[in-house]
Amino acid sequence: MRSRLVGGFTLIEVLVAVFVLAVGVLGAVAAQTVALRTRQESALTSRGVQLATSFADRMRANTAQMRLPDGANPYLQLQYAAATDGLPEAASHCHAGAPCDSGAMASFDIYELKHELHAAFPAGRVVVCRDAVIWDDEPGSLSWDCTGAASDPVVIVGMARTPMGAMLGELAGFSANELGAHAIKGAM
């Protein structure tokens, strides 16, 4: 009797192919998850920059309050942590021709910033002050001390650790200040 060669794949070859395919699919799913997290992080960063820019424009527009000494300027007294300070108290509204002086406008601007920060960043924090040292080299992070004099620039410092936080474990050990510090240092 003559033996014939049988063509086809062995069971081991099929299992190896299925394993390689499964690893590829898992890699694609992991890449998609990281992309979604990165998009969310980017959206939150953009929103934070928009809030800070809008508030800086409001401060510049209210020249009467910005000309006050630092101790009397309500903008420069702003220190708000959404997680611990809670929802801000409503201020008088300065819309559509309502009577509003510069002090009431400053109170309204501060209320709106706190309200938007609380809504968009539940663990957000913002400080507005004069500061000569924005970056503290010792811990390698943003300076929250507000040690500036009247001639120093006004700064808006804000930080929030977003849900992304871990980057597959690579950044899990960093605090929000350290993450912001690394991002700012990288941008400089």
CSV table of N, CA and C in Angstrom, one decimal, residues 32-181:
chain,number,residue,atom,x,y,z
A,32,GLN,N,-6.6,51.6,22.1
A,32,GLN,CA,-7.8,52.4,22.0
A,32,GLN,C,-8.2,53.0,23.4
A,33,THR,N,-8.0,52.2,24.5
A,33,THR,CA,-8.3,52.7,25.8
A,33,THR,C,-7.4,53.9,26.2
A,34,VAL,N,-6.1,53.7,25.9
A,34,VAL,CA,-5.2,54.8,26.2
A,34,VAL,C,-5.5,56.0,25.3
A,35,ALA,N,-5.9,55.8,24.1
A,35,ALA,CA,-6.3,57.0,23.2
A,35,ALA,C,-7.5,57.7,23.8
A,36,LEU,N,-8.5,57.0,24.3
A,36,LEU,CA,-9.7,57.6,24.9
A,36,LEU,C,-9.3,58.4,26.1
A,37,ARG,N,-8.5,57.8,27.0
A,37,ARG,CA,-8.0,58.5,28.2
A,37,ARG,C,-7.2,59.7,27.8
A,38,THR,N,-6.4,59.6,26.8
A,38,THR,CA,-5.6,60.8,26.4
A,38,THR,C,-6.5,61.9,25.9
A,39,ARG,N,-7.5,61.5,25.1
A,39,ARG,CA,-8.4,62.5,24.6
A,39,ARG,C,-9.2,63.2,25.7
A,40,GLN,N,-9.6,62.5,26.7
A,40,GLN,CA,-10.2,63.1,27.9
A,40,GLN,C,-9.3,64.0,28.7
A,41,GLU,N,-8.1,63.6,28.8
A,41,GLU,CA,-7.1,64.4,29.5
A,41,GLU,C,-6.9,65.7,28.8
A,42,SER,N,-6.8,65.6,27.4
A,42,SER,CA,-6.6,66.8,26.6
A,42,SER,C,-7.8,67.7,26.7
A,43,ALA,N,-9.0,67.2,26.7
A,43,ALA,CA,-10.2,68.0,26.8
A,43,ALA,C,-10.2,68.7,28.1
A,44,LEU,N,-9.8,68.1,29.2
A,44,LEU,CA,-9.8,68.7,30.5
A,44,LEU,C,-8.8,69.8,30.6
A,45,THR,N,-7.6,69.5,30.0
A,45,THR,CA,-6.5,70.5,30.0
A,45,THR,C,-7.0,71.7,29.2
A,46,SER,N,-7.6,71.5,28.0
A,46,SER,CA,-8.1,72.6,27.2
A,46,SER,C,-9.1,73.5,28.0
A,47,ARG,N,-10.0,72.8,28.7
A,47,ARG,CA,-11.1,73.5,29.4
A,47,ARG,C,-10.4,74.3,30.6
A,48,GLY,N,-9.4,73.7,31.2
A,48,GLY,CA,-8.7,74.5,32.3
A,48,GLY,C,-8.1,75.7,31.7
A,49,VAL,N,-7.4,75.6,30.6
A,49,VAL,CA,-6.8,76.8,30.0
A,49,VAL,C,-7.8,77.8,29.6
A,50,GLN,N,-8.9,77.4,29.0
A,50,GLN,CA,-10.0,78.3,28.7
A,50,GLN,C,-10.5,79.1,29.9
A,51,LEU,N,-10.7,78.3,31.0
A,51,LEU,CA,-11.2,79.0,32.2
A,51,LEU,C,-10.2,80.0,32.7
A,52,ALA,N,-8.9,79.7,32.7
A,52,ALA,CA,-7.9,80.6,33.2
A,52,ALA,C,-7.8,81.8,32.3
A,53,THR,N,-7.9,81.6,31.0
A,53,THR,CA,-7.8,82.7,30.0
A,53,THR,C,-9.0,83.6,30.1
A,54,SER,N,-10.2,83.1,30.3
A,54,SER,CA,-11.4,83.8,30.4
A,54,SER,C,-11.3,84.7,31.7
A,55,PHE,N,-10.8,84.1,32.8
A,55,PHE,CA,-10.8,84.8,34.0
A,55,PHE,C,-9.7,85.9,33.9
A,56,ALA,N,-8.6,85.7,33.3
A,56,ALA,CA,-7.6,86.7,33.1
A,56,ALA,C,-8.2,87.9,32.3
A,57,ASP,N,-9.0,87.6,31.3
A,57,ASP,CA,-9.6,88.6,30.5
A,57,ASP,C,-10.6,89.4,31.3
A,58,ARG,N,-11.3,88.8,32.2
A,58,ARG,CA,-12.3,89.5,33.0
A,58,ARG,C,-11.5,90.4,34.0
A,59,MET,N,-10.4,89.9,34.5
A,59,MET,CA,-9.6,90.7,35.4
A,59,MET,C,-9.1,92.0,34.7
A,60,ARG,N,-8.6,91.8,33.5
A,60,ARG,CA,-8.1,92.9,32.7
A,60,ARG,C,-9.2,93.9,32.4
A,61,ALA,N,-10.4,93.4,32.2
A,61,ALA,CA,-11.5,94.3,31.8
A,61,ALA,C,-12.0,95.1,33.0
A,62,ASN,N,-11.8,94.7,34.2
A,62,ASN,CA,-12.3,95.4,35.4
A,62,ASN,C,-11.1,96.2,36.0
A,63,THR,N,-10.7,97.2,35.3
A,63,THR,CA,-9.6,98.0,35.6
A,63,THR,C,-9.7,98.7,37.0
A,64,ALA,N,-10.9,99.1,37.4
A,64,ALA,CA,-11.1,99.7,38.7
A,64,ALA,C,-10.7,98.8,39.8
A,65,GLN,N,-11.0,97.5,39.8
A,65,GLN,CA,-10.6,96.6,40.8
A,65,GLN,C,-9.1,96.3,40.7
A,66,MET,N,-8.6,96.2,39.5
A,66,MET,CA,-7.2,95.8,39.4
A,66,MET,C,-6.2,96.9,39.8
A,67,ARG,N,-6.7,98.2,39.9
A,67,ARG,CA,-5.9,99.3,40.3
A,67,ARG,C,-5.9,99.4,41.8
A,68,LEU,N,-6.7,98.7,42.5
A,68,LEU,CA,-6.8,98.7,44.0
A,68,LEU,C,-5.5,98.1,44.5
A,69,PRO,N,-5.1,98.5,45.8
A,69,PRO,CA,-4.0,97.8,46.4
A,69,PRO,C,-4.3,96.3,46.5
A,70,ASP,N,-3.2,95.5,46.5
A,70,ASP,CA,-3.4,94.0,46.5
A,70,ASP,C,-4.3,93.5,47.6
A,71,GLY,N,-4.2,94.1,48.8
A,71,GLY,CA,-5.0,93.6,49.9
A,71,GLY,C,-6.5,93.9,49.7
A,72,ALA,N,-6.9,94.9,48.9
A,72,ALA,CA,-8.3,95.3,48.7
A,72,ALA,C,-8.8,94.7,47.4
A,73,ASN,N,-7.9,94.1,46.5
A,73,ASN,CA,-8.3,93.6,45.2
A,73,ASN,C,-8.9,92.2,45.4
A,74,PRO,N,-10.2,92.0,45.2
A,74,PRO,CA,-10.9,90.7,45.4
A,74,PRO,C,-10.3,89.6,44.5
A,75,TYR,N,-9.9,90.0,43.3
A,75,TYR,CA,-9.3,89.0,42.4
A,75,TYR,C,-8.1,88.3,43.0
A,76,LEU,N,-7.2,89.1,43.7
A,76,LEU,CA,-6.0,88.6,44.2
A,76,LEU,C,-6.1,87.9,45.5
A,77,GLN,N,-7.4,87.8,46.0
A,77,GLN,CA,-7.6,87.1,47.3
A,77,GLN,C,-8.2,85.7,47.0
A,78,LEU,N,-8.3,85.4,45.7
A,78,LEU,CA,-9.0,84.1,45.3
A,78,LEU,C,-8.1,82.9,45.6
A,79,GLN,N,-8.6,82.0,46.5
A,79,GLN,CA,-8.1,80.7,46.8
A,79,GLN,C,-9.2,79.8,47.0
A,80,TYR,N,-9.4,78.9,46.0
A,80,TYR,CA,-10.6,78.0,46.0
A,80,TYR,C,-10.2,76.6,45.7
A,81,ALA,N,-10.6,75.6,46.5
A,81,ALA,CA,-10.4,74.2,46.3
A,81,ALA,C,-11.8,73.6,46.2
A,82,ALA,N,-12.2,73.1,45.0
A,82,ALA,CA,-13.6,72.6,44.8
A,82,ALA,C,-13.9,71.4,45.7
A,83,ALA,N,-12.9,70.6,46.0
A,83,ALA,CA,-13.2,69.4,46.8
A,83,ALA,C,-13.5,69.8,48.3
A,84,THR,N,-12.8,70.8,48.8
A,84,THR,CA,-13.0,71.1,50.2
A,84,THR,C,-13.9,72.3,50.5
A,85,ASP,N,-13.9,73.2,49.5
A,85,ASP,CA,-14.7,74.5,49.7
A,85,ASP,C,-16.2,74.3,49.3
A,86,GLY,N,-16.5,73.3,48.6
A,86,GLY,CA,-17.9,73.0,48.1
A,86,GLY,C,-18.3,74.0,47.1
A,87,LEU,N,-19.6,73.9,46.8
A,87,LEU,CA,-20.2,74.8,45.8
A,87,LEU,C,-20.2,76.2,46.3
A,88,PRO,N,-19.8,77.2,45.4
A,88,PRO,CA,-19.8,78.6,45.8
A,88,PRO,C,-21.2,79.2,46.0
A,89,GLU,N,-21.2,80.1,46.9
A,89,GLU,CA,-22.4,80.9,47.2
A,89,GLU,C,-22.7,81.8,46.0
A,90,ALA,N,-24.0,81.9,45.6
A,90,ALA,CA,-24.4,82.7,44.5
A,90,ALA,C,-24.1,84.2,44.7
A,91,ALA,N,-23.6,84.8,43.7
A,91,ALA,CA,-23.3,86.3,43.8
A,91,ALA,C,-24.4,87.0,43.0
A,92,SER,N,-24.5,88.3,43.1
A,92,SER,CA,-25.4,89.1,42.4
A,92,SER,C,-25.0,89.0,40.9
A,93,HIS,N,-26.0,88.9,40.0
A,93,HIS,CA,-25.8,88.7,38.6
A,93,HIS,C,-25.6,90.1,37.9
A,94,CYS,N,-24.6,90.1,37.1
A,94,CYS,CA,-24.2,91.3,36.4
A,94,CYS,C,-24.4,91.1,34.9
A,95,HIS,N,-25.7,90.8,34.5
A,95,HIS,CA,-26.0,90.6,33.1
A,95,HIS,C,-27.0,91.5,32.6
A,96,ALA,N,-27.0,91.7,31.3
A,96,ALA,CA,-28.1,92.4,30.5
A,96,ALA,C,-28.5,93.7,31.2
A,97,GLY,N,-27.6,94.6,31.4
A,97,GLY,CA,-28.0,95.9,31.9
A,97,GLY,C,-28.3,96.0,33.4
A,98,ALA,N,-28.1,95.0,34.1
A,98,ALA,CA,-28.4,95.0,35.6
A,98,ALA,C,-27.4,96.0,36.2
A,99,PRO,N,-27.9,96.8,37.2
A,99,PRO,CA,-26.9,97.7,37.8
A,99,PRO,C,-25.8,97.0,38.5
A,100,CYS,N,-24.6,97.3,38.2
A,100,CYS,CA,-23.5,96.5,38.7
A,100,CYS,C,-22.2,97.4,38.7
A,101,ASP,N,-21.6,97.6,39.9
A,101,ASP,CA,-20.4,98.4,40.0
A,101,ASP,C,-19.2,97.4,39.8
A,102,SER,N,-18.0,98.0,39.9
A,102,SER,CA,-16.8,97.1,39.6
A,102,SER,C,-16.6,96.1,40.7
A,103,GLY,N,-17.0,96.4,41.9
A,103,GLY,CA,-16.9,95.4,43.0
A,103,GLY,C,-17.8,94.2,42.8
A,104,ALA,N,-19.1,94.6,42.5
A,104,ALA,CA,-20.1,93.5,42.2
A,104,ALA,C,-19.7,92.7,41.0
A,105,MET,N,-19.1,93.3,40.0
A,105,MET,CA,-18.6,92.6,38.8
A,105,MET,C,-17.5,91.6,39.2
A,106,ALA,N,-16.6,92.1,40.0
A,106,ALA,CA,-15.5,91.2,40.5
A,106,ALA,C,-16.1,90.0,41.3
A,107,SER,N,-17.0,90.3,42.2
A,107,SER,CA,-17.7,89.2,42.9
A,107,SER,C,-18.4,88.2,42.0
A,108,PHE,N,-19.0,88.7,40.9
A,108,PHE,CA,-19.7,87.8,40.0
A,108,PHE,C,-18.7,87.0,39.2
A,109,ASP,N,-17.6,87.7,38.7
A,109,ASP,CA,-16.5,87.0,38.0
A,109,ASP,C,-16.0,85.8,38.8
A,110,ILE,N,-15.7,86.1,40.1
A,110,ILE,CA,-15.1,85.1,41.0
A,110,ILE,C,-16.1,83.9,41.2
A,111,TYR,N,-17.4,84.3,41.4
A,111,TYR,CA,-18.4,83.3,41.5
A,111,TYR,C,-18.5,82.4,40.3
A,112,GLU,N,-18.5,83.0,39.1
A,112,GLU,CA,-18.6,82.2,37.9
A,112,GLU,C,-17.4,81.3,37.7
A,113,LEU,N,-16.2,81.7,38.0
A,113,LEU,CA,-15.0,80.9,37.9
A,113,LEU,C,-15.1,79.7,38.9
A,114,LYS,N,-15.5,80.0,40.2
A,114,LYS,CA,-15.7,78.9,41.1
A,114,LYS,C,-16.7,77.9,40.7
A,115,HIS,N,-17.8,78.4,40.2
A,115,HIS,CA,-18.9,77.5,39.8
A,115,HIS,C,-18.5,76.6,38.6
A,116,GLU,N,-17.8,77.2,37.6
A,116,GLU,CA,-17.4,76.4,36.5
A,116,GLU,C,-16.3,75.4,36.9
A,117,LEU,N,-15.4,75.8,37.8
A,117,LEU,CA,-14.3,74.9,38.2
A,117,LEU,C,-15.0,73.8,39.0
A,118,HIS,N,-15.9,74.1,39.9
A,118,HIS,CA,-16.6,73.0,40.6
A,118,HIS,C,-17.3,72.0,39.7
A,119,ALA,N,-17.9,72.6,38.7
A,119,ALA,CA,-18.7,71.7,37.8
A,119,ALA,C,-17.8,70.8,36.9
A,120,ALA,N,-16.7,71.4,36.4
A,120,ALA,CA,-15.9,70.7,35.4
A,120,ALA,C,-14.7,69.9,36.0
A,121,PHE,N,-14.3,70.4,37.2
A,121,PHE,CA,-13.1,69.8,37.9
A,121,PHE,C,-13.5,69.6,39.4
A,122,PRO,N,-14.2,68.6,39.8
A,122,PRO,CA,-14.6,68.4,41.1
A,122,PRO,C,-13.4,68.4,42.2
A,123,ALA,N,-12.2,68.1,41.7
A,123,ALA,CA,-11.1,68.1,42.6
A,123,ALA,C,-10.1,69.3,42.3
A,124,GLY,N,-10.7,70.3,41.5
A,124,GLY,CA,-9.8,71.4,41.0
A,124,GLY,C,-9.5,72.4,42.1
A,125,ARG,N,-8.4,73.1,41.9
A,125,ARG,CA,-8.0,74.1,42.8
A,125,ARG,C,-7.5,75.3,42.0
A,126,VAL,N,-7.8,76.5,42.4
A,126,VAL,CA,-7.3,77.7,41.8
A,126,VAL,C,-6.8,78.7,42.8
A,127,VAL,N,-5.7,79.4,42.5
A,127,VAL,CA,-5.2,80.5,43.3
A,127,VAL,C,-4.8,81.6,42.4
A,128,VAL,N,-5.2,82.8,42.7
A,128,VAL,CA,-4.8,84.0,42.0
A,128,VAL,C,-4.1,84.9,42.9
A,129,CYS,N,-2.9,85.3,42.5
A,129,CYS,CA,-2.0,86.1,43.4
A,129,CYS,C,-0.9,86.7,42.6
A,130,ARG,N,-0.1,87.5,43.3
A,130,ARG,CA,1.2,88.0,42.7
A,130,ARG,C,2.3,87.0,43.2
A,131,ASP,N,3.1,86.6,42.3
A,131,ASP,CA,4.2,85.7,42.6
A,131,ASP,C,5.4,85.9,41.7
A,132,ALA,N,6.5,86.0,42.4
A,132,ALA,CA,7.8,86.2,41.6
A,132,ALA,C,8.3,84.8,41.2
A,133,VAL,N,8.0,83.8,42.0
A,133,VAL,CA,8.5,82.4,41.7
A,133,VAL,C,7.3,81.5,41.4
A,134,ILE,N,7.1,81.2,40.1
A,134,ILE,CA,6.0,80.4,39.7
A,134,ILE,C,6.5,78.9,39.8
A,135,TRP,N,7.7,78.7,39.5
A,135,TRP,CA,8.3,77.3,39.5
A,135,TRP,C,9.2,77.1,40.7
A,136,ASP,N,9.0,76.1,41.5
A,136,ASP,CA,9.9,75.9,42.7
A,136,ASP,C,10.8,74.7,42.3
A,137,ASP,N,12.1,75.0,42.2
A,137,ASP,CA,13.0,73.9,41.7
A,137,ASP,C,13.3,72.8,42.8
A,138,GLU,N,13.1,73.2,44.0
A,138,GLU,CA,13.4,72.2,45.1
A,138,GLU,C,12.5,71.0,45.0
A,139,PRO,N,11.2,71.1,45.1
A,139,PRO,CA,10.4,69.9,44.9
A,139,PRO,C,10.1,69.6,43.4
A,140,GLY,N,10.5,70.6,42.5
A,140,GLY,CA,10.2,70.4,41.1
A,140,GLY,C,8.8,70.5,40.8
A,141,SER,N,8.1,71.5,41.3
A,141,SER,CA,6.6,71.7,41.1
A,141,SER,C,6.3,73.1,41.1
A,142,LEU,N,5.0,73.4,40.8
A,142,LEU,CA,4.5,74.7,40.8
A,142,LEU,C,4.5,75.3,42.3
A,143,SER,N,4.7,76.6,42.4
A,143,SER,CA,4.8,77.2,43.7
A,143,SER,C,3.4,77.7,44.0
A,144,TRP,N,2.9,77.4,45.2
A,144,TRP,CA,1.5,77.8,45.6
A,144,TRP,C,1.7,78.9,46.7
A,145,ASP,N,2.9,79.4,46.9
A,145,ASP,CA,3.1,80.2,48.1
A,145,ASP,C,2.6,81.7,47.9
A,146,CYS,N,2.6,82.2,46.7
A,146,CYS,CA,2.1,83.6,46.5
A,146,CYS,C,2.9,84.6,47.3
A,147,THR,N,4.2,84.6,47.1
A,147,THR,CA,5.1,85.4,47.9
A,147,THR,C,5.5,86.7,47.2
A,148,GLY,N,4.8,87.0,46.1
A,148,GLY,CA,5.2,88.2,45.3
A,148,GLY,C,4.9,89.5,46.0
A,149,ALA,N,5.6,90.5,45.5
A,149,ALA,CA,5.4,91.9,45.9
A,149,ALA,C,4.4,92.6,44.8
A,150,ALA,N,4.1,93.8,45.1
A,150,ALA,CA,3.2,94.6,44.2
A,150,ALA,C,3.7,94.7,42.8
A,151,SER,N,5.0,94.7,42.6
A,151,SER,CA,5.6,94.8,41.3
A,151,SER,C,5.7,93.5,40.5
A,152,ASP,N,5.4,92.4,41.2
A,152,ASP,CA,5.5,91.1,40.5
A,152,ASP,C,4.2,90.8,39.7
A,153,PRO,N,4.3,89.9,38.8
A,153,PRO,CA,3.1,89.6,37.9
A,153,PRO,C,2.0,88.8,38.6
A,154,VAL,N,0.8,89.0,38.2
A,154,VAL,CA,-0.3,88.3,38.7
A,154,VAL,C,-0.3,87.0,38.0
A,155,VAL,N,-0.5,85.9,38.8
A,155,VAL,CA,-0.5,84.6,38.2
A,155,VAL,C,-1.8,83.8,38.6
A,156,ILE,N,-2.3,83.0,37.7
A,156,ILE,CA,-3.4,82.1,38.0
A,156,ILE,C,-2.9,80.7,38.0
A,157,VAL,N,-2.9,80.1,39.1
A,157,VAL,CA,-2.4,78.7,39.2
A,157,VAL,C,-3.6,77.8,39.5
A,158,GLY,N,-3.7,76.8,38.7
A,158,GLY,CA,-4.8,75.8,39.0
A,158,GLY,C,-4.3,74.4,38.7
A,159,MET,N,-4.8,73.4,39.4
A,159,MET,CA,-4.4,72.1,39.2
A,159,MET,C,-5.5,71.1,39.6
A,160,ALA,N,-5.6,70.0,38.9
A,160,ALA,CA,-6.6,69.0,39.2
A,160,ALA,C,-6.1,67.7,38.7
A,161,ARG,N,-6.1,66.6,39.5
A,161,ARG,CA,-5.7,65.3,39.0
A,161,ARG,C,-6.9,64.7,38.4
A,162,THR,N,-6.8,64.4,37.1
A,162,THR,CA,-8.0,63.9,36.4
A,162,THR,C,-8.0,62.4,36.5
A,163,PRO,N,-9.2,61.8,36.0
A,163,PRO,CA,-9.3,60.4,36.2
A,163,PRO,C,-8.2,59.5,35.5
A,164,MET,N,-7.5,60.1,34.5
A,164,MET,CA,-6.5,59.4,33.8
A,164,MET,C,-5.4,58.9,34.7
A,165,GLY,N,-4.8,59.8,35.4
A,165,GLY,CA,-3.9,59.6,36.5
A,165,GLY,C,-2.8,58.6,36.3
A,166,ALA,N,-3.1,57.4,35.9
A,166,ALA,CA,-2.1,56.3,36.0
A,166,ALA,C,-1.2,56.1,34.8
A,167,MET,N,-1.7,56.3,33.6
A,167,MET,CA,-1.0,56.0,32.3
A,167,MET,C,-0.4,54.6,32.4
A,168,LEU,N,-1.2,53.6,32.6
A,168,LEU,CA,-0.8,52.2,32.7
A,168,LEU,C,0.2,52.0,33.8
A,169,GLY,N,0.1,52.8,34.9
A,169,GLY,CA,0.9,52.7,36.1
A,169,GLY,C,2.2,53.5,36.1
A,170,GLU,N,2.6,54.1,34.9
A,170,GLU,CA,3.8,54.8,34.8
A,170,GLU,C,3.8,56.1,35.6
A,171,LEU,N,2.7,56.8,35.7
A,171,LEU,CA,2.6,58.0,36.5
A,171,LEU,C,1.9,57.9,37.8
A,172,ALA,N,1.6,56.7,38.2
A,172,ALA,CA,0.7,56.5,39.4
A,172,ALA,C,1.3,57.1,40.7
A,173,GLY,N,2.6,57.2,40.8
A,173,GLY,CA,3.2,57.7,42.0
A,173,GLY,C,3.3,59.2,42.1
A,174,PHE,N,3.0,59.9,41.0
A,174,PHE,CA,3.1,61.4,41.0
A,174,PHE,C,1.9,62.0,41.5
A,175,SER,N,2.1,63.1,42.3
A,175,SER,CA,0.9,63.9,42.8
A,175,SER,C,0.5,64.8,41.6
A,176,ALA,N,-0.7,65.5,41.8
A,176,ALA,CA,-1.2,66.4,40.8
A,176,ALA,C,-0.2,67.5,40.5
A,177,ASN,N,0.4,68.0,41.6
A,177,ASN,CA,1.4,69.1,41.4
A,177,ASN,C,2.6,68.6,40.6
A,178,GLU,N,3.1,67.4,40.9
A,178,GLU,CA,4.2,66.9,40.2
A,178,GLU,C,3.9,66.7,38.7
A,179,LEU,N,2.7,66.2,38.4
A,179,LEU,CA,2.3,66.0,37.0
A,179,LEU,C,2.2,67.3,36.3
A,180,GLY,N,1.6,68.3,36.9
A,180,GLY,CA,1.6,69.6,36.3
A,180,GLY,C,3.0,70.2,36.1
A,181,ALA,N,3.9,70.0,37.1
A,181,ALA,CA,5.2,70.5,37.0
A,181,ALA,C,6.0,69.9,35.9
